[in-house]
Coordinates of C-alpha atoms in Angstrom, one line a residue:
Chain A
X1 CA 0.0 0.0 0.0
X2 CA 1.4 3.3 -1.0
X3 CA 1.4 6.2 1.4
X4 CA 0.3 9.7 0.4
X5 CA 3.9 10.6 0.5
X6 CA 4.7 7.8 -2.0
X7 CA 2.0 9.1 -4.3
X8 CA 3.4 12.7 -4.1
X9 CA 6.8 11.4 -5.0
X10 CA 5.3 9.6 -7.9
X11 CA 3.5 12.8 -9.0
X12 CA 6.8 14.7 -9.1
X13 CA 8.4 12.0 -11.2
X14 CA 5.4 11.9 -13.6
X15 CA 5.8 15.6 -14.0
X16 CA 9.4 15.2 -14.9
X17 CA 8.4 12.4 -17.4
X18 CA 5.9 14.7 -19.1
X19 CA 8.3 17.6 -19.5
X20 CA 11.1 15.3 -20.8
X21 CA 8.8 13.5 -23.2
X22 CA 7.4 16.6 -24.9
X23 CA 10.8 18.3 -24.9
X24 CA 12.4 15.4 -26.6
X25 CA 10.2 15.7 -29.7
X26 CA 9.5 19.4 -29.4
X27 CA 5.7 18.7 -29.5
X28 CA 2.9 17.5 -27.4
X29 CA 0.7 18.9 -24.7
X30 CA 2.4 19.6 -21.3
X31 CA -0.1 22.0 -19.8
X32 CA -3.2 19.8 -19.3
X33 CA -0.9 16.8 -18.6
X34 CA 0.7 18.6 -15.7
X35 CA -2.7 19.6 -14.4
X36 CA -4.0 16.0 -14.3
X37 CA -1.1 14.3 -12.6
X38 CA -2.8 13.9 -9.2
X39 CA -6.0 12.6 -10.8
X40 CA -4.2 9.9 -12.8
X41 CA -1.7 8.9 -10.2
X42 CA -4.6 8.5 -7.6
X43 CA -6.7 6.6 -10.1
X44 CA -4.1 4.0 -11.0
X45 CA -2.6 3.7 -7.5
X46 CA -5.4 2.8 -5.2
X47 CA -8.7 4.1 -6.6
X48 CA -9.1 1.7 -9.5
X49 CA -9.1 -2.1 -9.3
X50 CA -7.0 -3.0 -12.3
X51 CA -4.5 -5.5 -13.6
X52 CA -1.5 -3.8 -15.0
X53 CA 0.6 -7.0 -15.5
X54 CA -1.9 -8.9 -17.6
X55 CA -3.7 -6.3 -19.7
X56 CA -6.9 -7.6 -21.4
X57 CA -9.0 -5.5 -23.6
X58 CA -12.2 -6.7 -22.0
X59 CA -11.0 -5.9 -18.5
X60 CA -13.4 -8.4 -17.0
X61 CA -14.2 -7.6 -13.3
X62 CA -11.8 -4.7 -13.5
X63 CA -12.4 -1.0 -13.3
X64 CA -11.7 0.7 -16.7
X65 CA -10.5 4.2 -17.5
X66 CA -11.1 6.1 -20.7
X67 CA -9.2 9.2 -21.5
X68 CA -11.5 11.3 -23.7
X69 CA -9.2 14.4 -23.9
X70 CA -6.5 12.3 -25.6
X71 CA -4.1 15.1 -26.1
X72 CA -2.9 14.8 -22.5
X73 CA -1.3 11.5 -23.5
X74 CA 2.0 12.3 -21.8
X75 CA 0.5 12.0 -18.3
X76 CA -1.5 8.9 -19.3
X77 CA 1.6 7.1 -20.7
X78 CA 3.8 8.0 -17.8
X79 CA 1.2 6.8 -15.2
X80 CA 0.5 3.6 -17.2
X81 CA 4.2 2.9 -17.4
X82 CA 4.9 3.6 -13.8
X83 CA 1.9 1.5 -12.8
X84 CA 3.4 -1.5 -14.7
X85 CA 1.6 -1.6 -18.0
X86 CA 4.8 -1.4 -20.0
X87 CA 8.5 -0.6 -19.4
X88 CA 9.2 3.0 -18.4
X89 CA 12.0 3.2 -21.0
X90 CA 9.4 3.1 -23.7
X91 CA 8.4 6.6 -22.7
X92 CA 11.4 7.7 -24.7
X93 CA 9.7 6.7 -27.9
X94 CA 6.8 9.1 -27.4
X95 CA 5.6 10.6 -30.7
X96 CA 8.5 9.0 -32.6
X97 CA 8.2 6.9 -35.7
X98 CA 7.2 3.2 -35.1
X99 CA 6.3 3.9 -31.5
X100 CA 3.3 2.5 -29.6
X101 CA 3.1 5.9 -27.8
X102 CA 1.4 7.8 -30.5
X103 CA 0.8 11.6 -30.2
X104 CA -2.7 10.7 -29.1
X105 CA -3.6 7.3 -27.5
X106 CA -4.6 4.5 -29.7
X107 CA -5.4 0.8 -29.5
X108 CA -4.0 0.4 -33.0
X109 CA -0.4 -0.1 -31.9
X110 CA -1.2 -2.5 -29.1
X111 CA -0.1 -0.4 -26.2
X112 CA -1.3 -2.1 -22.9
X113 CA -3.7 0.0 -20.9
X114 CA -5.3 1.8 -23.9
X115 CA -8.8 0.6 -24.8
X116 CA -9.9 3.3 -27.3
X117 CA -8.3 5.8 -29.5
X118 CA -9.0 9.4 -28.5
X119 CA -7.8 12.8 -29.7
X120 CA -10.8 14.0 -31.8
X121 CA -12.7 15.4 -28.8
X122 CA -16.0 14.6 -27.3
X123 CA -16.2 10.9 -28.0
X124 CA -15.0 9.3 -24.8
X125 CA -18.1 9.6 -22.7
X126 CA -20.2 7.7 -25.3
X127 CA -17.6 4.9 -25.4
X128 CA -17.5 4.8 -21.6
X129 CA -21.3 4.5 -21.5
X130 CA -21.1 1.6 -23.9
X131 CA -18.5 -0.1 -21.7
X132 CA -20.6 0.6 -18.6
X133 CA -23.7 -1.0 -20.3
X134 CA -21.6 -4.0 -21.2
X135 CA -20.5 -4.3 -17.6
X136 CA -24.2 -4.3 -16.5
X137 CA -25.1 -6.9 -19.1
X138 CA -22.2 -9.1 -18.0
X139 CA -23.1 -8.7 -14.3
X140 CA -19.6 -7.3 -13.8
X141 CA -19.3 -4.9 -10.9
X142 CA -16.3 -3.0 -12.3
X143 CA -16.5 0.8 -12.4
X144 CA -16.0 2.9 -15.5
X145 CA -13.9 6.1 -15.1
X146 CA -13.6 8.8 -17.7
X147 CA -11.7 12.1 -18.0
X148 CA -12.7 15.1 -20.1
X149 CA -11.3 18.5 -20.7
X150 CA -13.5 21.4 -20.0
X151 CA -13.0 22.9 -23.5
X152 CA -14.0 19.4 -24.7
X153 CA -17.5 20.0 -23.3
X154 CA -18.1 22.4 -26.2
X155 CA -18.5 19.3 -28.4
X156 CA -22.2 18.3 -28.8
X157 CA -21.6 14.6 -28.5
X158 CA -20.8 15.0 -24.8
X159 CA -24.3 16.3 -24.2
X160 CA -25.9 13.5 -26.3
X161 CA -24.0 11.1 -24.1
X162 CA -24.9 13.0 -20.9
X163 CA -28.6 12.9 -21.8
X164 CA -28.4 9.2 -22.5
X165 CA -26.5 8.3 -19.3
X166 CA -29.1 9.8 -17.0
X167 CA -32.2 8.7 -19.0
X168 CA -30.8 5.2 -18.8
X169 CA -29.5 5.3 -15.3
X170 CA -25.9 4.5 -16.1
X171 CA -24.8 4.5 -12.5
X172 CA -21.6 2.5 -12.7
X173 CA -19.7 5.4 -14.2
X174 CA -17.7 8.3 -12.7
X175 CA -16.8 11.0 -15.2
X176 CA -14.4 13.8 -14.3
X177 CA -14.0 17.2 -15.9
X178 CA -10.5 18.7 -15.8
X179 CA -11.8 22.1 -15.0
X180 CA -8.7 24.2 -15.7
X181 CA -10.6 27.0 -17.5
X182 CA -8.1 27.1 -20.4
X183 CA -8.1 25.9 -24.0
X184 CA -5.9 26.5 -27.1
X185 CA -7.2 29.9 -28.0
X186 CA -7.4 31.2 -24.5
X187 CA -9.6 31.1 -21.4
X188 CA -12.7 28.8 -21.8
X189 CA -14.8 31.7 -20.5
X190 CA -13.8 33.8 -23.5
X191 CA -13.6 31.2 -26.2
X192 CA -17.0 29.7 -25.5
X193 CA -18.3 30.0 -22.0
X194 CA -19.6 26.8 -20.4
X195 CA -21.9 28.8 -18.2
X196 CA -22.8 27.2 -14.9
X197 CA -21.4 23.7 -15.4
X198 CA -22.7 22.4 -12.1
X199 CA -26.3 23.4 -12.9
X200 CA -25.9 22.1 -16.4
X201 CA -24.9 18.6 -15.4
X202 CA -27.5 18.6 -12.6
X203 CA -30.1 19.5 -15.2
X204 CA -28.9 16.7 -17.3
X205 CA -29.5 14.3 -14.4
X206 CA -26.1 13.8 -13.0
X207 CA -24.9 13.7 -9.4
X208 CA -22.4 16.5 -9.4
X209 CA -19.4 16.5 -7.1
X210 CA -17.1 19.6 -7.0
X211 CA -13.5 19.2 -6.1
X212 CA -11.9 22.6 -5.9
X213 CA -8.4 21.2 -5.3
X214 CA -7.7 18.8 -8.2
X215 CA -4.0 19.2 -7.6
X216 CA -4.1 17.9 -4.1
X217 CA -3.6 14.1 -4.0
X218 CA -5.5 13.9 -0.7
X219 CA -8.5 15.8 -2.1
X220 CA -8.5 13.8 -5.3
X221 CA -8.7 10.6 -3.4
X222 CA -11.3 12.0 -1.0
X223 CA -13.6 13.0 -3.9
X224 CA -13.1 9.7 -5.7
X225 CA -14.3 8.0 -2.5
X226 CA -17.3 10.4 -2.3
X227 CA -18.1 9.7 -5.9
X228 CA -17.9 5.9 -5.4
X229 CA -20.5 6.2 -2.6
X230 CA -22.9 7.7 -5.1
X231 CA -22.7 4.7 -7.5
X232 CA -25.6 2.4 -8.0
X233 CA -28.2 5.0 -7.2
X234 CA -29.7 5.3 -10.6
X235 CA -27.7 8.4 -11.7
X236 CA -24.4 8.9 -13.4
X237 CA -21.8 10.7 -11.4
X238 CA -19.5 13.5 -12.5
X239 CA -16.7 15.3 -10.6
X240 CA -15.9 18.9 -11.6
X241 CA -12.3 19.0 -10.7
X242 CA -10.5 22.4 -10.6
X243 CA -6.9 22.1 -11.7
X244 CA -4.2 24.4 -12.8
X245 CA -2.9 24.0 -16.3
X246 CA 0.9 23.6 -16.1
X247 CA 0.8 22.7 -12.3
X248 CA 4.2 22.3 -10.8
X249 CA 6.2 24.5 -13.1
X250 CA 5.8 28.2 -12.1
X251 CA 6.2 29.7 -15.6
X252 CA 3.7 27.3 -17.1
X253 CA 0.9 28.1 -14.7
X254 CA -1.7 30.9 -15.0
X255 CA -1.7 30.8 -18.8
X256 CA -3.1 28.7 -21.7
X257 CA 0.2 29.1 -23.6
X258 CA 1.5 25.7 -22.6
X259 CA -1.5 23.8 -23.7
X260 CA 0.2 22.4 -26.8
X261 CA 3.8 23.8 -26.7
X262 CA 6.9 22.0 -25.6
X263 CA 9.7 23.7 -23.6
X264 CA 13.1 24.3 -25.2
X265 CA 16.4 23.2 -23.6
X266 CA 16.6 26.1 -21.3
X267 CA 13.0 26.0 -20.3
X268 CA 13.2 22.3 -19.6
X269 CA 16.1 22.8 -17.2
X270 CA 14.3 25.6 -15.5
X271 CA 11.2 23.4 -15.1
X272 CA 13.1 20.3 -14.0
X273 CA 14.9 22.3 -11.4
X274 CA 11.5 22.8 -9.7
X275 CA 10.8 19.0 -9.7
X276 CA 13.6 17.0 -8.2
X277 CA 14.1 13.4 -9.3
X278 CA 12.2 11.1 -7.0
X279 CA 11.9 7.6 -8.5
X280 CA 14.5 8.0 -11.3
X281 CA 14.1 9.3 -14.8
X282 CA 13.3 6.9 -17.7
Chain B
X1 CA -28.4 -16.8 -70.3
X2 CA -29.3 -18.6 -67.1
X3 CA -32.9 -18.0 -66.1
X4 CA -33.6 -16.2 -62.8
X5 CA -37.1 -16.1 -61.3
X6 CA -38.6 -14.9 -58.1
X7 CA -41.8 -15.5 -56.2
X8 CA -42.1 -12.2 -54.4
X9 CA -40.6 -8.8 -54.0
X10 CA -39.3 -7.9 -50.6
X11 CA -37.3 -5.1 -49.0
X12 CA -33.7 -5.8 -48.1
X13 CA -34.2 -4.0 -44.8
X14 CA -36.6 -6.8 -43.8
X15 CA -33.8 -9.3 -44.6
X16 CA -31.7 -7.4 -42.1
X17 CA -34.4 -7.5 -39.5
X18 CA -34.9 -11.2 -40.0
X19 CA -31.2 -11.9 -39.7
X20 CA -30.9 -9.8 -36.6
X21 CA -33.8 -11.5 -35.1
X22 CA -32.2 -14.9 -35.7
X23 CA -28.9 -13.7 -34.3
X24 CA -30.7 -12.6 -31.2
X25 CA -31.8 -16.2 -30.6
X26 CA -28.5 -17.8 -31.5
X27 CA -25.8 -15.5 -30.3
X28 CA -26.2 -14.0 -26.8
X29 CA -23.4 -11.5 -27.5
X30 CA -25.3 -9.7 -30.2
X31 CA -26.8 -6.4 -29.1
X32 CA -28.6 -3.8 -31.1
X33 CA -28.7 0.0 -31.0
X34 CA -31.1 2.2 -32.8
X35 CA -31.5 6.0 -33.2
X36 CA -35.2 6.3 -33.3
X37 CA -35.9 4.3 -36.4
X38 CA -36.7 0.9 -35.0
X39 CA -39.6 0.2 -37.3
X40 CA -37.8 1.6 -40.4
X41 CA -34.9 -0.7 -39.7
X42 CA -37.1 -3.7 -39.0
X43 CA -35.4 -4.1 -35.6
X44 CA -38.8 -4.5 -33.8
X45 CA -38.6 -8.2 -33.5
X46 CA -35.2 -8.1 -31.8
X47 CA -36.4 -5.3 -29.5
X48 CA -39.4 -7.3 -28.5
X49 CA -37.6 -10.6 -27.9
X50 CA -34.4 -9.2 -26.3
X51 CA -35.3 -5.9 -24.6
X52 CA -32.3 -6.2 -22.3
X53 CA -30.0 -6.3 -25.4
X54 CA -31.7 -3.5 -27.3
X55 CA -30.6 0.1 -26.7
X56 CA -32.9 2.9 -27.9
X57 CA -30.4 5.8 -28.3
X58 CA -32.8 8.5 -29.5
X59 CA -31.8 10.9 -32.2
X60 CA -28.2 11.0 -31.3
X61 CA -26.2 9.0 -33.9
X62 CA -22.7 10.2 -32.8
X63 CA -23.5 8.9 -29.3
X64 CA -24.8 5.7 -30.7
X65 CA -21.5 5.0 -32.5
X66 CA -19.5 5.7 -29.4
X67 CA -21.7 3.5 -27.2
X68 CA -21.4 0.7 -29.8
X69 CA -17.6 1.0 -29.6
X70 CA -17.7 0.8 -25.9
X71 CA -20.0 -2.3 -25.8
X72 CA -17.4 -4.2 -27.9
X73 CA -15.0 -3.8 -25.0
X74 CA -17.2 -6.0 -22.9
X75 CA -17.3 -8.6 -25.6
X76 CA -20.6 -7.6 -27.2
X77 CA -21.3 -7.6 -31.0
X78 CA -23.3 -4.4 -31.5
X79 CA -25.4 -3.7 -34.6
X80 CA -26.2 0.0 -35.0
X81 CA -29.3 0.9 -36.9
X82 CA -30.3 4.1 -38.7
X83 CA -30.6 5.4 -42.2
X84 CA -27.4 5.2 -44.4
X85 CA -27.1 8.9 -44.4
X86 CA -27.0 9.1 -40.6
X87 CA -24.9 6.0 -40.4
X88 CA -22.0 7.5 -42.3
X89 CA -21.7 11.2 -43.2
X90 CA -23.2 12.4 -40.0
X91 CA -20.9 10.3 -37.8
X92 CA -17.8 9.9 -39.9
X93 CA -15.4 11.0 -37.3
X94 CA -16.9 8.8 -34.6
X95 CA -16.7 5.8 -36.9
X96 CA -13.2 6.7 -37.9
X97 CA -11.7 7.2 -34.5
X98 CA -13.8 5.1 -32.1
X99 CA -14.6 2.2 -34.4
X100 CA -12.2 1.8 -37.3
X101 CA -9.0 3.1 -35.9
X102 CA -9.8 1.5 -32.5
X103 CA -10.4 -1.9 -34.2
X104 CA -13.8 -2.3 -32.6
X105 CA -16.2 -5.1 -33.6
X106 CA -19.1 -2.9 -34.6
X107 CA -21.6 -3.7 -37.3
X108 CA -23.1 -0.5 -38.9
X109 CA -26.4 -1.5 -40.4
X110 CA -27.5 1.2 -42.8
X111 CA -31.0 1.3 -44.4
X112 CA -32.6 3.5 -46.9
X113 CA -29.4 3.9 -48.9
X114 CA -29.5 5.6 -52.3
X115 CA -32.2 7.2 -54.4
X116 CA -34.8 4.4 -53.7
X117 CA -35.5 6.0 -50.4
X118 CA -37.8 8.0 -52.6
X119 CA -40.0 10.9 -51.6
X120 CA -38.0 12.2 -48.6
X121 CA -35.6 13.6 -51.2
X122 CA -31.9 14.4 -51.3
X123 CA -31.4 15.2 -47.6
X124 CA -31.9 11.5 -46.9
X125 CA -30.8 9.9 -50.1
X126 CA -27.1 9.3 -49.5
X127 CA -25.1 8.4 -52.6
X128 CA -21.7 8.8 -51.0
X129 CA -21.7 6.2 -48.3
X130 CA -19.9 3.4 -50.0
X131 CA -17.1 5.8 -50.8
X132 CA -16.9 7.2 -47.3
X133 CA -16.8 3.8 -45.7
X134 CA -14.5 2.0 -48.1
X135 CA -11.8 4.7 -47.6
X136 CA -11.6 3.7 -43.9
X137 CA -8.8 1.2 -43.2
X138 CA -10.2 -1.9 -41.5
X139 CA -13.7 -1.4 -42.7
X140 CA -15.6 -4.1 -44.6
X141 CA -18.3 -2.8 -47.0
X142 CA -21.2 -4.9 -48.0
X143 CA -24.2 -4.1 -50.2
X144 CA -26.4 -7.2 -50.7
X145 CA -28.9 -7.4 -53.5
X146 CA -32.1 -8.9 -52.1
X147 CA -33.9 -10.0 -49.0
X148 CA -32.4 -13.4 -48.7
X149 CA -28.9 -12.2 -49.4
X150 CA -29.3 -9.4 -46.8
X151 CA -30.4 -11.9 -44.2
X152 CA -27.4 -14.1 -45.0
X153 CA -25.0 -11.2 -44.9
X154 CA -26.4 -10.1 -41.5
X155 CA -25.6 -13.6 -40.1
X156 CA -22.2 -13.6 -41.8
X157 CA -21.0 -10.2 -40.5
X158 CA -21.7 -11.3 -36.9
X159 CA -19.1 -14.0 -37.3
X160 CA -16.5 -11.7 -38.8
X161 CA -14.4 -9.9 -36.2
X162 CA -14.0 -6.2 -37.1
X163 CA -16.0 -3.2 -38.2
X164 CA -18.5 -3.8 -41.0
X165 CA -20.7 -1.4 -43.0
X166 CA -23.8 -3.2 -44.1
X167 CA -25.8 -1.2 -46.6
X168 CA -29.4 -2.0 -47.6
X169 CA -32.6 -0.3 -48.7
X170 CA -36.2 0.6 -48.5
X171 CA -38.0 -0.6 -51.6
X172 CA -39.3 -4.1 -52.4
X173 CA -37.1 -5.7 -55.0
X174 CA -37.2 -9.3 -56.5
X175 CA -36.1 -11.8 -53.9
X176 CA -34.3 -14.3 -56.1
X177 CA -31.3 -15.6 -54.3
X178 CA -31.3 -18.8 -52.4
X179 CA -32.9 -18.6 -48.9
X180 CA -30.2 -20.9 -47.5
X181 CA -27.2 -19.4 -49.3
X182 CA -23.8 -19.4 -47.8
X183 CA -22.7 -15.8 -47.6
X184 CA -19.0 -15.5 -48.0
X185 CA -17.6 -12.0 -47.3
X186 CA -15.4 -10.8 -50.1
X187 CA -16.5 -13.5 -52.6
X188 CA -18.2 -12.4 -55.8
X189 CA -21.2 -14.4 -57.0
X190 CA -21.1 -15.2 -60.7
X191 CA -24.7 -15.2 -61.9
X192 CA -24.0 -16.0 -65.5
X193 CA -21.0 -17.0 -67.5
X194 CA -20.5 -15.2 -70.8
X195 CA -17.9 -14.1 -73.2
X196 CA -18.7 -10.7 -74.7
X197 CA -19.0 -8.4 -71.8
X198 CA -18.7 -8.4 -68.0
X199 CA -21.4 -6.6 -66.0
X200 CA -20.6 -6.1 -62.4
X201 CA -23.5 -4.9 -60.2
X202 CA -24.2 -4.4 -56.5
X203 CA -27.3 -4.0 -54.4
X204 CA -30.6 -3.0 -56.0
X205 CA -28.8 -2.8 -59.4
X206 CA -28.2 -6.6 -59.5
X207 CA -31.8 -7.5 -60.5
X208 CA -31.7 -4.7 -63.1
X209 CA -28.4 -6.2 -64.4
X210 CA -30.1 -9.6 -64.7
X211 CA -32.9 -8.0 -66.8
X212 CA -30.3 -6.2 -68.9
X213 CA -28.3 -9.4 -69.4
X214 CA -31.4 -11.2 -70.6
X215 CA -32.2 -8.5 -73.1
X216 CA -28.6 -8.4 -74.3
X217 CA -28.7 -12.2 -74.6
X218 CA -31.7 -11.9 -76.9
X219 CA -29.6 -9.6 -79.1
X220 CA -26.9 -12.3 -79.2
X221 CA -24.6 -10.7 -76.7
X222 CA -23.2 -13.1 -74.1
X223 CA -22.9 -11.5 -70.6
X224 CA -20.6 -12.5 -67.8
X225 CA -22.7 -11.3 -64.9
X226 CA -21.3 -10.8 -61.4
X227 CA -23.0 -9.8 -58.2
X228 CA -20.6 -8.0 -56.0
X229 CA -22.1 -7.9 -52.6
X230 CA -18.8 -7.1 -50.9
X231 CA -17.3 -3.9 -52.2
X232 CA -14.4 -4.1 -49.8
X233 CA -12.5 -6.4 -49.8
X234 CA -13.2 -6.6 -53.5
X235 CA -13.0 -10.1 -55.1
X236 CA -10.1 -9.1 -57.4
X237 CA -9.6 -12.6 -58.7
X238 CA -13.1 -13.1 -59.9
X239 CA -13.2 -9.7 -61.6
X240 CA -9.8 -10.1 -63.4
X241 CA -10.7 -13.6 -64.4
X242 CA -14.0 -12.5 -66.0
X243 CA -12.6 -9.3 -67.7
X244 CA -9.6 -11.2 -69.1
X245 CA -12.1 -13.2 -71.1
X246 CA -14.6 -10.5 -72.0
X247 CA -12.3 -7.5 -72.4
X248 CA -14.9 -4.9 -71.4
X249 CA -16.9 -4.1 -68.4
X250 CA -19.9 -2.2 -67.1
X251 CA -20.4 -1.5 -63.4
X252 CA -23.8 -0.7 -62.0
X253 CA -24.6 0.7 -58.6
X254 CA -27.0 3.0 -56.7
X255 CA -24.3 5.4 -55.7
X256 CA -22.2 8.3 -56.9
X257 CA -19.8 7.3 -59.7
X258 CA -17.1 9.0 -57.5
X259 CA -16.1 6.6 -54.8
X260 CA -18.4 3.7 -55.6
X261 CA -18.0 0.1 -56.8
X262 CA -17.1 1.4 -60.3
X263 CA -14.1 3.3 -58.9
X264 CA -12.9 0.2 -57.1
X265 CA -13.2 -1.9 -60.3
X266 CA -11.5 0.8 -62.4
X267 CA -8.6 1.0 -59.9
X268 CA -8.1 -2.8 -60.0
X269 CA -8.2 -2.9 -63.8
X270 CA -6.0 0.1 -64.4
X271 CA -3.3 -1.6 -62.4
X272 CA -3.6 -5.2 -63.6
X273 CA -5.7 -5.3 -66.8
X274 CA -6.5 -1.9 -68.4
X275 CA -10.0 -2.4 -69.9
X276 CA -12.7 -0.2 -71.4
X277 CA -15.3 0.5 -68.7
X278 CA -18.7 2.2 -68.5
X279 CA -20.3 3.4 -65.3
X280 CA -24.0 3.1 -64.4
X281 CA -24.1 5.4 -61.4
X282 CA -25.2 8.8 -60.3
X283 CA -23.0 11.3 -62.0
X284 CA -21.9 14.0 -59.4
X285 CA -25.5 15.0 -58.5
X286 CA -27.8 15.0 -55.5
X287 CA -31.1 13.2 -55.8
X288 CA -34.6 14.6 -55.3
X289 CA -38.2 13.7 -54.3
X290 CA -40.0 11.1 -56.4
X291 CA -41.0 7.5 -56.4
X292 CA -38.1 5.1 -56.5
X293 CA -38.9 4.0 -60.0
X294 CA -39.1 7.6 -61.3
X295 CA -35.8 8.4 -59.7
X296 CA -34.0 5.3 -61.0
X297 CA -35.2 6.3 -64.5
X298 CA -34.4 10.0 -64.2
X299 CA -30.9 9.4 -62.8
X300 CA -30.2 6.7 -65.4
X301 CA -29.9 3.7 -63.1
X302 CA -32.4 1.5 -64.9
X303 CA -32.2 -1.6 -67.0
X304 CA -32.1 0.3 -70.2
X305 CA -29.1 2.3 -69.0
X306 CA -27.2 -0.9 -68.3
X307 CA -28.0 -2.2 -71.8
X308 CA -26.9 1.1 -73.4
X309 CA -23.7 1.2 -71.4
X310 CA -23.0 -2.4 -72.4
X311 CA -23.5 -1.7 -76.1
X312 CA -21.3 1.3 -75.9
X313 CA -18.5 -0.4 -74.1
X314 CA -18.5 -3.4 -76.5
X315 CA -17.8 -0.9 -79.3
X316 CA -14.8 0.4 -77.4
X317 CA -13.1 -3.0 -77.3

């Protein structure tokens, strides 16, 4: 059993992985990745019941995770590797030719831990609902988790899926919104305001849980536990999780500019200096 | 010319409904999803017999494709049902990313394809769906010709692992193929062996091609007639074997010329056996309201058009 301190060490190492991965290929999405570190580290280290050593697509009797905002693949890959899905050295192949670690996650290259391709936004909630329905048909008690960007909620398919989930009582699913308030062109509020997201999801029939501290590992775990208690009650569950894009690197925080830009050599060193090695670089 | 007869006309969509209903009884992993067109897709029997395996999605086709992809992860074999237009163009990106690229075992059942949807007009008459679907890596594209063949195809695609686009239609057409046929995906059906011309037809145009071949036969023209129910993967061997003998070809389909069966055949022949070809297909145009028969005549997809194309291409040999 990992202590909270262990998880914090892991978070720091994952942040180093993210920065080194995107720096190595001068591309990728560090901002959202850095903001979702605590979420994914918690999910794969205690929250989910999953089998990293023997990955099976059907994940029978396991909890399953779907990353809908596929562009934050660096954090997903780092956490998968450091949870035992594949060798951490493979992180060095990110976005390179012939790699299983494509720019956006895919099942097509056979990377353990990935169950759906994502990248084109707005599709993950529907897929997750399908997986949740299959769990119910199979009398499988596994829980389905999904993560979505807040900008992603501008896609209409999300709301088709939300309508379906509540109308059909998909109550073995915990969706989470990475509510960092930023997207490529700027602040979500200015690009296309989401309005009152809590009221919107409530109106769509969800149980809405707000976590205002999505970069606190303790809070992330606490709200996952709260969400789990809401399962099986005839309503889908969603966590609105406030995070900071670029969390952990001072010059990447408070702006949308690091959504899809990689640091140069100098910026990388400046960033890594704020995140000491904990478990060893890949 | 081999003689073909039929006892009744039936719609191909009902062949799908019958096949799905049978799958419901024989394969517990088969599930069905529909976007508010259960009656039109003839999915009612499956819905009635297996309510727990039937998912009414509402008018939300993008969501339907995603849910179908997710269901496969739990080992299910989902059949999505809506009109061909809403099964392809409307949800292309969902199919591309969540189904084809993700290698998901989803069967996209698409009814009311082409002009023969009739009076609803061009908004609903998709003539680009074969092209859209055949361009996707991994996707199998099937367009059976009658009720019996559509039923057989429905049973066959459930046994095939991988995404499939199964296209059928609304009107009643002669039901002439064997009720107990063995449907082999990717295998052409030679309806008549001949020496002067190859006619390759798919879907509703197959019966019209039979009528055309009979008329041509009366004029002393010997037709090698092929029913291509699987447009992808195409039965290259059967086509090359036939065309090597006849040295000219007509393709016939209820689809745009761009991107359809004719394109696939032309690509094959240009690489391996350059051959004069004429295309019976819609020529870069939308459809319109009208009865199916009126539309097939106006857009030159009728028996006479196949005959004229045949006579023209023979002269080009």
